[in-house]
Short mmCIF file of C-alpha atoms in Angstrom, two decimals:
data_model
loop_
_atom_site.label_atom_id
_atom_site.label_comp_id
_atom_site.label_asym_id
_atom_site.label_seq_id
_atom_site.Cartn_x
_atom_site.Cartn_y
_atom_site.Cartn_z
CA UNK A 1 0.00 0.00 0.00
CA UNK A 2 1.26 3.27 -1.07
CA UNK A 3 1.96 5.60 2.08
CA UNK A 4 -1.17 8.48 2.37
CA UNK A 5 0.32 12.21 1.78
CA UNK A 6 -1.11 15.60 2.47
CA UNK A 7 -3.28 17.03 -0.09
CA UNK A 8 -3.98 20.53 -0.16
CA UNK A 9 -7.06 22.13 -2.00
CA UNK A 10 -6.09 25.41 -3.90
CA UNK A 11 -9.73 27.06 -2.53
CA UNK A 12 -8.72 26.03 1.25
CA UNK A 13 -5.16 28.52 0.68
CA UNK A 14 -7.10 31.14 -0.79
CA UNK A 15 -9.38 31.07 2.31
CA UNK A 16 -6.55 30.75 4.83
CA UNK A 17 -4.99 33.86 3.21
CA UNK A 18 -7.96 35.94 3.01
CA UNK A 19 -8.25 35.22 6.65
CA UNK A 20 -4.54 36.50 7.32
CA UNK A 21 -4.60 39.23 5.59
CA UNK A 22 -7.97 40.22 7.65
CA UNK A 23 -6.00 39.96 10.81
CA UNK A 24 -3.44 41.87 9.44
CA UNK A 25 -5.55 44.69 8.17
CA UNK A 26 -7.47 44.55 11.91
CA UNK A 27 -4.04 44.91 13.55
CA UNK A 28 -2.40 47.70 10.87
CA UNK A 29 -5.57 49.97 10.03
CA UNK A 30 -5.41 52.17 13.05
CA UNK A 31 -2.13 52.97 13.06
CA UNK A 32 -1.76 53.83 9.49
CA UNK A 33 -5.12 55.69 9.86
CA UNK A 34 -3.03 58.33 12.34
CA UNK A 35 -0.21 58.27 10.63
CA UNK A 36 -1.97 59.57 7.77
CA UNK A 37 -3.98 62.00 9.47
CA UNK A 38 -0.71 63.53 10.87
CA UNK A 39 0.79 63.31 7.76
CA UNK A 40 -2.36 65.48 6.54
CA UNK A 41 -2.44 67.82 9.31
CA UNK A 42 1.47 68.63 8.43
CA UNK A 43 0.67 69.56 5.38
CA UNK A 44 -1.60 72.00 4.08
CA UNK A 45 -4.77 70.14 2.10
CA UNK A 46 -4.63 70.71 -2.41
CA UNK A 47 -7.21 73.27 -3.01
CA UNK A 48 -7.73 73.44 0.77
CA UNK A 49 -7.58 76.79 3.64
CA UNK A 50 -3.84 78.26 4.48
CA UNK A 51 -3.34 81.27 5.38
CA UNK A 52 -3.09 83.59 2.22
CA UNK A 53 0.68 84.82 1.43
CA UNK A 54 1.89 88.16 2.93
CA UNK A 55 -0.64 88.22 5.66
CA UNK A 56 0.03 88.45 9.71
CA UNK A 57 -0.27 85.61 11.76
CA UNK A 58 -2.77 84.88 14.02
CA UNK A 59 -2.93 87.15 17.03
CA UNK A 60 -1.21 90.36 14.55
CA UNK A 61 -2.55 92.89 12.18
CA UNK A 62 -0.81 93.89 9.01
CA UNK A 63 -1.04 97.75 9.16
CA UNK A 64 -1.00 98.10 5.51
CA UNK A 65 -4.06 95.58 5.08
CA UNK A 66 -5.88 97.53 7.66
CA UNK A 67 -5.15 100.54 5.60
CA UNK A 68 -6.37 99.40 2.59
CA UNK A 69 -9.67 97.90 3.72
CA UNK A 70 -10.27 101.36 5.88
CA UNK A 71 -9.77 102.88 2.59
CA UNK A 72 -12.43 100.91 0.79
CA UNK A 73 -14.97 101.02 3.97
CA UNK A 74 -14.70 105.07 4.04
CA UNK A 75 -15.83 104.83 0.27
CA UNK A 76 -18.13 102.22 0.75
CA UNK A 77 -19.89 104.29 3.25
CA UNK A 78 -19.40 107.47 1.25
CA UNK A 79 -21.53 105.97 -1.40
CA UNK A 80 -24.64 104.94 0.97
CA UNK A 81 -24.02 109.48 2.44
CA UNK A 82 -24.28 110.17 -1.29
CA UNK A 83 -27.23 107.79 -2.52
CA UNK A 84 -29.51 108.94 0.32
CA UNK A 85 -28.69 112.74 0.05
CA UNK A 86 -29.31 112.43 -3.78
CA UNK A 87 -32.63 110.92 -3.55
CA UNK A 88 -33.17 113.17 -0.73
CA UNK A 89 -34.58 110.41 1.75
CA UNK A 90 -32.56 111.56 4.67
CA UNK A 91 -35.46 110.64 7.20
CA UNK A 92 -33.39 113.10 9.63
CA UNK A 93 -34.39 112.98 13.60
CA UNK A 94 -33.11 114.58 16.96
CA UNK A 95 -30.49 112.24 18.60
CA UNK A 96 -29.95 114.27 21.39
CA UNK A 97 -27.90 117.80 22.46
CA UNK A 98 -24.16 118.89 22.44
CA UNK A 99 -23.29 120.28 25.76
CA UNK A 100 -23.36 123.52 24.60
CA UNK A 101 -27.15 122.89 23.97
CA UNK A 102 -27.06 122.40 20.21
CA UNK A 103 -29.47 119.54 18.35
CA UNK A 104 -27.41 116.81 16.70
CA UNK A 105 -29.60 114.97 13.50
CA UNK A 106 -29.33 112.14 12.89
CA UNK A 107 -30.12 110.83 8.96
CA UNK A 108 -30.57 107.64 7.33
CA UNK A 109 -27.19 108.21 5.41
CA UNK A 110 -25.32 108.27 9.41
CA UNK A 111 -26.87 104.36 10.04
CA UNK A 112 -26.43 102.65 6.28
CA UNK A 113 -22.97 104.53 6.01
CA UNK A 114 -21.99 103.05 9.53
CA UNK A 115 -23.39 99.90 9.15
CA UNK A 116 -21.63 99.36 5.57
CA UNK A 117 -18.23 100.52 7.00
CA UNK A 118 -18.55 98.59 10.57
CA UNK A 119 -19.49 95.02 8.98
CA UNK A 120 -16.23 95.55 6.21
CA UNK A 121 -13.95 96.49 8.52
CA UNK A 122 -15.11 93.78 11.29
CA UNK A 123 -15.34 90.77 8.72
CA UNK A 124 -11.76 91.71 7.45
CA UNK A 125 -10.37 92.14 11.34
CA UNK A 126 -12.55 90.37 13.39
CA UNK A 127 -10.54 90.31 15.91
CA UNK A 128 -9.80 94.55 16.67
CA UNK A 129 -11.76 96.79 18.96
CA UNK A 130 -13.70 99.15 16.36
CA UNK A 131 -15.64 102.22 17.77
CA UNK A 132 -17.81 104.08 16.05
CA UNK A 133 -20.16 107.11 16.47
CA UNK A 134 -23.35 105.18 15.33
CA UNK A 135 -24.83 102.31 17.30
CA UNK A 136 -24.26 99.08 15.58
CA UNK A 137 -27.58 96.68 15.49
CA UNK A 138 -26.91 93.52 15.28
CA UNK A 139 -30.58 92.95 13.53
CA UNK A 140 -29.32 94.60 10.40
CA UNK A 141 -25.87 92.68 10.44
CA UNK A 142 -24.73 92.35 6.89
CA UNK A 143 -22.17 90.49 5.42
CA UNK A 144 -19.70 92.96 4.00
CA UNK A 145 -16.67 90.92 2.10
CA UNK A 146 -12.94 92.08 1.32
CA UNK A 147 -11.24 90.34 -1.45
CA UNK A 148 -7.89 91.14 0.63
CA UNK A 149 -6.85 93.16 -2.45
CA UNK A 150 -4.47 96.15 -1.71
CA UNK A 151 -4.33 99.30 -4.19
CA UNK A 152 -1.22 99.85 -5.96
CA UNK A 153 -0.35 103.35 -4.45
CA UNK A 154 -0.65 101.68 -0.68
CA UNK A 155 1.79 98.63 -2.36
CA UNK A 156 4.11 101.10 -3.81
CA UNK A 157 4.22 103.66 -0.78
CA UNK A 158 3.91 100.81 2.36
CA UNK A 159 5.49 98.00 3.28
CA UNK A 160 3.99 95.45 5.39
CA UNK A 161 4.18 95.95 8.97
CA UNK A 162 2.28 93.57 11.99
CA UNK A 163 0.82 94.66 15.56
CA UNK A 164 -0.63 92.69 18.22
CA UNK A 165 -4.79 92.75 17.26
CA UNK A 166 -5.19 93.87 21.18
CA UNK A 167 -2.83 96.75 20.56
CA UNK A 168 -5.32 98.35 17.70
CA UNK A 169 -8.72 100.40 18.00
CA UNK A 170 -10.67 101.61 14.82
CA UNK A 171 -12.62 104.73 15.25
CA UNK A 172 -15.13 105.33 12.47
CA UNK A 173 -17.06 108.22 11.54
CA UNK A 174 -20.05 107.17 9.09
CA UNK A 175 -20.54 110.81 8.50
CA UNK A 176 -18.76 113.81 9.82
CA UNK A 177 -20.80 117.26 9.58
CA UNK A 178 -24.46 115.43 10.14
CA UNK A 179 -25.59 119.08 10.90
CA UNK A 180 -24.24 120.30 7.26
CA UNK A 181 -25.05 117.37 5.50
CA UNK A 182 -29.00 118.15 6.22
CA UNK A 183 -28.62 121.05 5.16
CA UNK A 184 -26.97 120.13 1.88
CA UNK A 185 -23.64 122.02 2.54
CA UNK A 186 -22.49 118.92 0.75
CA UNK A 187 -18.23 120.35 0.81
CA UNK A 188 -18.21 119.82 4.52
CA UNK A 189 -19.02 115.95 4.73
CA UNK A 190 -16.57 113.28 4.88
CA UNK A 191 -16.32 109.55 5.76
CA UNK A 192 -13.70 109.00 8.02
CA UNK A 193 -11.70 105.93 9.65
CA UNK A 194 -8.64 105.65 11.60
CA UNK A 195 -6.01 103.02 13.59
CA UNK A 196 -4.81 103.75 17.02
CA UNK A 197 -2.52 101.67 18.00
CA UNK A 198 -1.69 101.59 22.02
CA UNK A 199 -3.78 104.71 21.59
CA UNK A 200 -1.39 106.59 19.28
CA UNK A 201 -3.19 107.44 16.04
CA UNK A 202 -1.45 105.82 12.88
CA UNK A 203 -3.96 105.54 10.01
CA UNK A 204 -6.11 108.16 9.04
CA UNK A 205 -8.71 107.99 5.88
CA UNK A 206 -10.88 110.93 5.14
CA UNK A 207 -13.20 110.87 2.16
CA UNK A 208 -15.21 113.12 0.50
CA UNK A 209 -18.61 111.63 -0.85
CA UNK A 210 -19.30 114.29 -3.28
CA UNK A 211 -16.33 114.63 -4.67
CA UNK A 212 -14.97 110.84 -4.51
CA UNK A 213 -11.46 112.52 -3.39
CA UNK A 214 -9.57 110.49 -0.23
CA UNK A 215 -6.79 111.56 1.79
CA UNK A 216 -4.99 108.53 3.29
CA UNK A 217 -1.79 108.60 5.76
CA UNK A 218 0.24 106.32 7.50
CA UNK A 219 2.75 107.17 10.16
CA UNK A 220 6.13 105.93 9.70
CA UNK A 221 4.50 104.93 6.19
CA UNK A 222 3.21 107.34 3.40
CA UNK A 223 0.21 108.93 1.98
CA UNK A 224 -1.30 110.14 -1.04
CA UNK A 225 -1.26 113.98 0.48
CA UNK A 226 0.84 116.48 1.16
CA UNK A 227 1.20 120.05 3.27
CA UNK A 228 1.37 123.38 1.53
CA UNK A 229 4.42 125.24 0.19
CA UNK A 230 3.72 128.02 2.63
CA UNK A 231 1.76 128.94 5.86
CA UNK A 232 1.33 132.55 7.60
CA UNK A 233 2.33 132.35 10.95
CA UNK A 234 2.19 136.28 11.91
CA UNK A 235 -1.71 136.46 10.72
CA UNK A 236 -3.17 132.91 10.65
CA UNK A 237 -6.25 132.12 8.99
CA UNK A 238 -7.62 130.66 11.67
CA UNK A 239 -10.54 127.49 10.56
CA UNK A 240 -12.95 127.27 13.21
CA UNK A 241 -16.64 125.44 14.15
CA UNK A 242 -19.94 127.11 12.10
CA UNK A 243 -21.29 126.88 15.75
CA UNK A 244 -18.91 128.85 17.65
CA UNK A 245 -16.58 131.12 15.48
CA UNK A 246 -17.11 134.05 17.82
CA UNK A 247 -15.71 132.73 20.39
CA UNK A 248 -13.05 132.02 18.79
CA UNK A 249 -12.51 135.06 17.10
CA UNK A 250 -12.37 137.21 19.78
CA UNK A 251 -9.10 135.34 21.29
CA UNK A 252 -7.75 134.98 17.86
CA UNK A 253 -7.65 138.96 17.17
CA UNK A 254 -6.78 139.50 20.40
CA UNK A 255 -3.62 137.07 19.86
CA UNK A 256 -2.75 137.99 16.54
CA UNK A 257 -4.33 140.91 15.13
CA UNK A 258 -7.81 142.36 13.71
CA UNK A 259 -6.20 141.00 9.99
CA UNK A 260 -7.06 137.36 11.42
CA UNK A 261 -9.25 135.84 8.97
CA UNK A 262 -11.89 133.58 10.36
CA UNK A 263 -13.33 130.52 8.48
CA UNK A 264 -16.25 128.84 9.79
CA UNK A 265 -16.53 125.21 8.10
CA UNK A 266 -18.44 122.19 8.92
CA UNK A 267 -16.81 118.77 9.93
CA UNK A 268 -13.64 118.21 11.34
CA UNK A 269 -12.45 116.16 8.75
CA UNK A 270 -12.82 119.27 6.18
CA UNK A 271 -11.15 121.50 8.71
CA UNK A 272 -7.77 119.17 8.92
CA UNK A 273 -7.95 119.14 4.78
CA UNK A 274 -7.89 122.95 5.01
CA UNK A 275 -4.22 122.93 6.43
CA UNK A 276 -3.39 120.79 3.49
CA UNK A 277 -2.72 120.27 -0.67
CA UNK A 278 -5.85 119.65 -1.51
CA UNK A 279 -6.76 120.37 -4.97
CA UNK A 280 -10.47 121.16 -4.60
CA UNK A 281 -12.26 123.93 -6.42
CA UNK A 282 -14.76 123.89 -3.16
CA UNK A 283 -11.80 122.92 -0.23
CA UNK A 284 -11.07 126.29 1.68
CA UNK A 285 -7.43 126.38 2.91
CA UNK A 286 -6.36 128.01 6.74
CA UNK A 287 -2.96 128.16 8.25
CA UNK A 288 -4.38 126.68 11.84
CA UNK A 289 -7.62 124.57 13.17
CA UNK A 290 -8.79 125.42 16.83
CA UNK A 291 -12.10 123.77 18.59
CA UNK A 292 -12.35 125.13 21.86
CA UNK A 293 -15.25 122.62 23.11
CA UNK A 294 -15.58 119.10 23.83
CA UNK A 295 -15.05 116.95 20.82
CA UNK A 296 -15.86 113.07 20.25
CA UNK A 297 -12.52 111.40 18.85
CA UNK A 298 -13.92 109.63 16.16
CA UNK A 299 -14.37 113.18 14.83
CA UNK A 300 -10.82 113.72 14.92
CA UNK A 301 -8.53 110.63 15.28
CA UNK A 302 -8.84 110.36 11.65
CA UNK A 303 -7.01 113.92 11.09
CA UNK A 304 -4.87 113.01 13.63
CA UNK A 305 -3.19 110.17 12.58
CA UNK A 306 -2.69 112.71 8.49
CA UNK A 307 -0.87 115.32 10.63
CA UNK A 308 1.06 113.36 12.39
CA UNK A 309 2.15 111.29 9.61
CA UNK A 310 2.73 114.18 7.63
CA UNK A 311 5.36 116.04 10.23
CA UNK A 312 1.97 117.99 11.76
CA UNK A 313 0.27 118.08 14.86
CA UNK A 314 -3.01 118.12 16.80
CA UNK A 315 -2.89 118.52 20.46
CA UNK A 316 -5.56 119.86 23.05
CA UNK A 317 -5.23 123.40 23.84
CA UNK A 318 -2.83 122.88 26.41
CA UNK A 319 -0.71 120.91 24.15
CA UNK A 320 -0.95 117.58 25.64
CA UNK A 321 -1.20 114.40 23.04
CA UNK A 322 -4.89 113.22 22.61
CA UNK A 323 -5.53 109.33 23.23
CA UNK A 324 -7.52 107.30 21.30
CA UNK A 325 -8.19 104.61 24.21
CA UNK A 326 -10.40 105.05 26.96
CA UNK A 327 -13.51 107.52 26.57
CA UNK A 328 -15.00 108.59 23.12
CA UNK A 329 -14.22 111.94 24.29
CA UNK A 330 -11.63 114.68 24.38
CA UNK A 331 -12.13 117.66 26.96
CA UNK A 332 -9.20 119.74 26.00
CA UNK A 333 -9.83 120.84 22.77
CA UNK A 334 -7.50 120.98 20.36
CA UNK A 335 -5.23 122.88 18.40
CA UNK A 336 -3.92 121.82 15.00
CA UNK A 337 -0.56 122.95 12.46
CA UNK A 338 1.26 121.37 9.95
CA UNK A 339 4.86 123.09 9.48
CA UNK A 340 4.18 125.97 11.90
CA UNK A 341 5.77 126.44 15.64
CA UNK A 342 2.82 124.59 17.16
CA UNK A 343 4.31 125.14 20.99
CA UNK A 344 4.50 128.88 19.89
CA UNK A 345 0.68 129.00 18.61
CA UNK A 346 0.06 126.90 21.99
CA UNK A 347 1.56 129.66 24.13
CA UNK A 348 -0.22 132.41 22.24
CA UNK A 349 -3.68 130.94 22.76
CA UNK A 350 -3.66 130.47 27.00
CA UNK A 351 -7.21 131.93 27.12
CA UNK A 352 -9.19 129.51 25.08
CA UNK A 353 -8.63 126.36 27.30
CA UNK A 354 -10.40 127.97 29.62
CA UNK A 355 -13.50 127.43 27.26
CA UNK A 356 -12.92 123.85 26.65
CA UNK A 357 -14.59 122.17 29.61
CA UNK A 358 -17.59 123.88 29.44
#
């Protein structure tokens, strides 16, 4: 008798294979499952998020991008002033009184201005402290989009520079010269935003509606504005508020002569383009800018921040620096010069302080 061997079926091997390569598979899956994910999470998804080139890190602002999108939201809400005062819908109301007793209006071109600049700026920097003069409600919260895009004379004229986010406040004026604007003394009104940063103002923006002219600055930066060749120090013309140009006047030709010119204007915005180049058939010009009453700073942060980066300055009466942090108000007044001895101007005018708390 032959001696019996092993036989082995082809379909039993395939089986018994299957079967080890399901333990295998059991034992191997999870840890090639995390070493891919890890793998994944190193690098950054095809077609995926990543943080776009040239902007700051998490935590940081890139000044320059925060120029350029406070250049676009002062425009933006320059064309919602100049749609509503063309089709003359203002649907103007009584907000309340200045302290010195006056009405301030309030118009349907303040809110839709403000709520197209707020929403821009605060989708592009979510994470900054932005202050405006309007109430923001969050029942008309609108998306507002920035394509991150920066204009070629900010590219040519600024190079990127990052700040802490916590470090920043943006003070927005959806409307300076309210008052004017209802009475359709359209020169006067502007759009205005501007960047403190640890309360020093850095960025200023100031657009006219009317005209579609903007002034942009940025200290330690550039702008797209200039001073004047010349300034008269011996007989300033002197740009004061429509609402209280006596008062001024009376110091001022006390101070430096009855030749003092006087120039009541509207908006604080226009009054800080008056010391300035600005080609406008319907821009006055003056040699200094004095308010001798309480003032809200996101009247005047914007002009600010254009002196300063233009070699200028804007103090309070008694020459202190004004800080954007803090209250949305400045007691002291203020005093502005470009090019001038502003500590000499400062020392000529010790009456009108006096005036500014009241």
């Amino acid at each position: 008798m032959a001696p019996m061997g092993i036989r082995l079926s082809p379909l039993g091997m395939a089986v018994f294979c299957l079967l080890g390569l399901g333990v295998l598979y059991h034992l191997y899956s999870g840890f090639l499952a995390g070493r891919f994910a890890f793998f994944m999470l190193s690098e950054p998804a095809a077609g995926g998020p990543e943080t776009p080139r040239g902007s700051a890190p998490a935590g940081s602002v890139d000044l320059r991008e925060l120029l350029a999108v406070s250049v676009l939201a002062a425009a933006r809400g320059g064309e919602e002033v100049k749609r509503v005062r063309e089709g003359n819908v203002l649907n103007a109301k009584a907000k309340g009184k200045t302290r010195e007793g006056a009405e301030e209006q309030l118009t349907s071109g303040d809110l839709l201005s403000n709520r197209r600049m707020f929403y821009l700026l605060k989708g592009a920097f979510p994470a900054v402290q932005i202050n405006s003069e309007e109430r923001v409600d969050t029942a008309d919260q609108e998306t507002v989009s920035w394509d991150r895009s920066i204009p070629e004379d900010i590219k040519q004229k600024i190079q990127p520079k990052e700040v802490p986010a916590e470090s920043v406040t943006v003070w927005i004026d959806p409307l300076d010269a309210t008052q004017e604007y209802t009475e359709d003394l359209r020169q006067y009104v502007t759009t205005m935003v501007c960047v403190a940063v640890n309360g020093k103002p850095v960025i200023g923006v100031i657009h006219k509606p009317f005209s579609a002219y903007t002034a942009w600055a940025m200290v330690d930066g550039g702008s797209n504005i200039k001073p004047r060749s010349s300034y008269n120090e011996k007989t300033p013309r002197i740009i004061v508020s429509r609402s209280h140009a006596g008062k001024v006047e009376q110091v001022a030709r006390q101070t430096f002569g009855n030749k003092t010119v006087i120039i009541p204007a509207g908006g604080a915005g226009y009054k800080v383009l008056a010391l300035l180049d600005v080609a406008e058939k319907n821009q006055e010009e003056a040699d200094v800018y004095i308010h001798v009453t309480y003032i809200k700073k996101w009247d005047i942060c914007a002009g600010n921040a254009v002196l300063r980066a233009l070699g200028g300055h804007m103090t309070t009466l008694t020459g202190e620096e004004i800080s954007y942090t803090g209250s949305d108000g400045n007691e002291g007044g203020l005093i502005a010069s470009i090019n001038m001895n502003h500590k000499a101007l400062i020392e000529k005018l010790p009456d009108l302080e006096k005036t500014s708390h009241k």
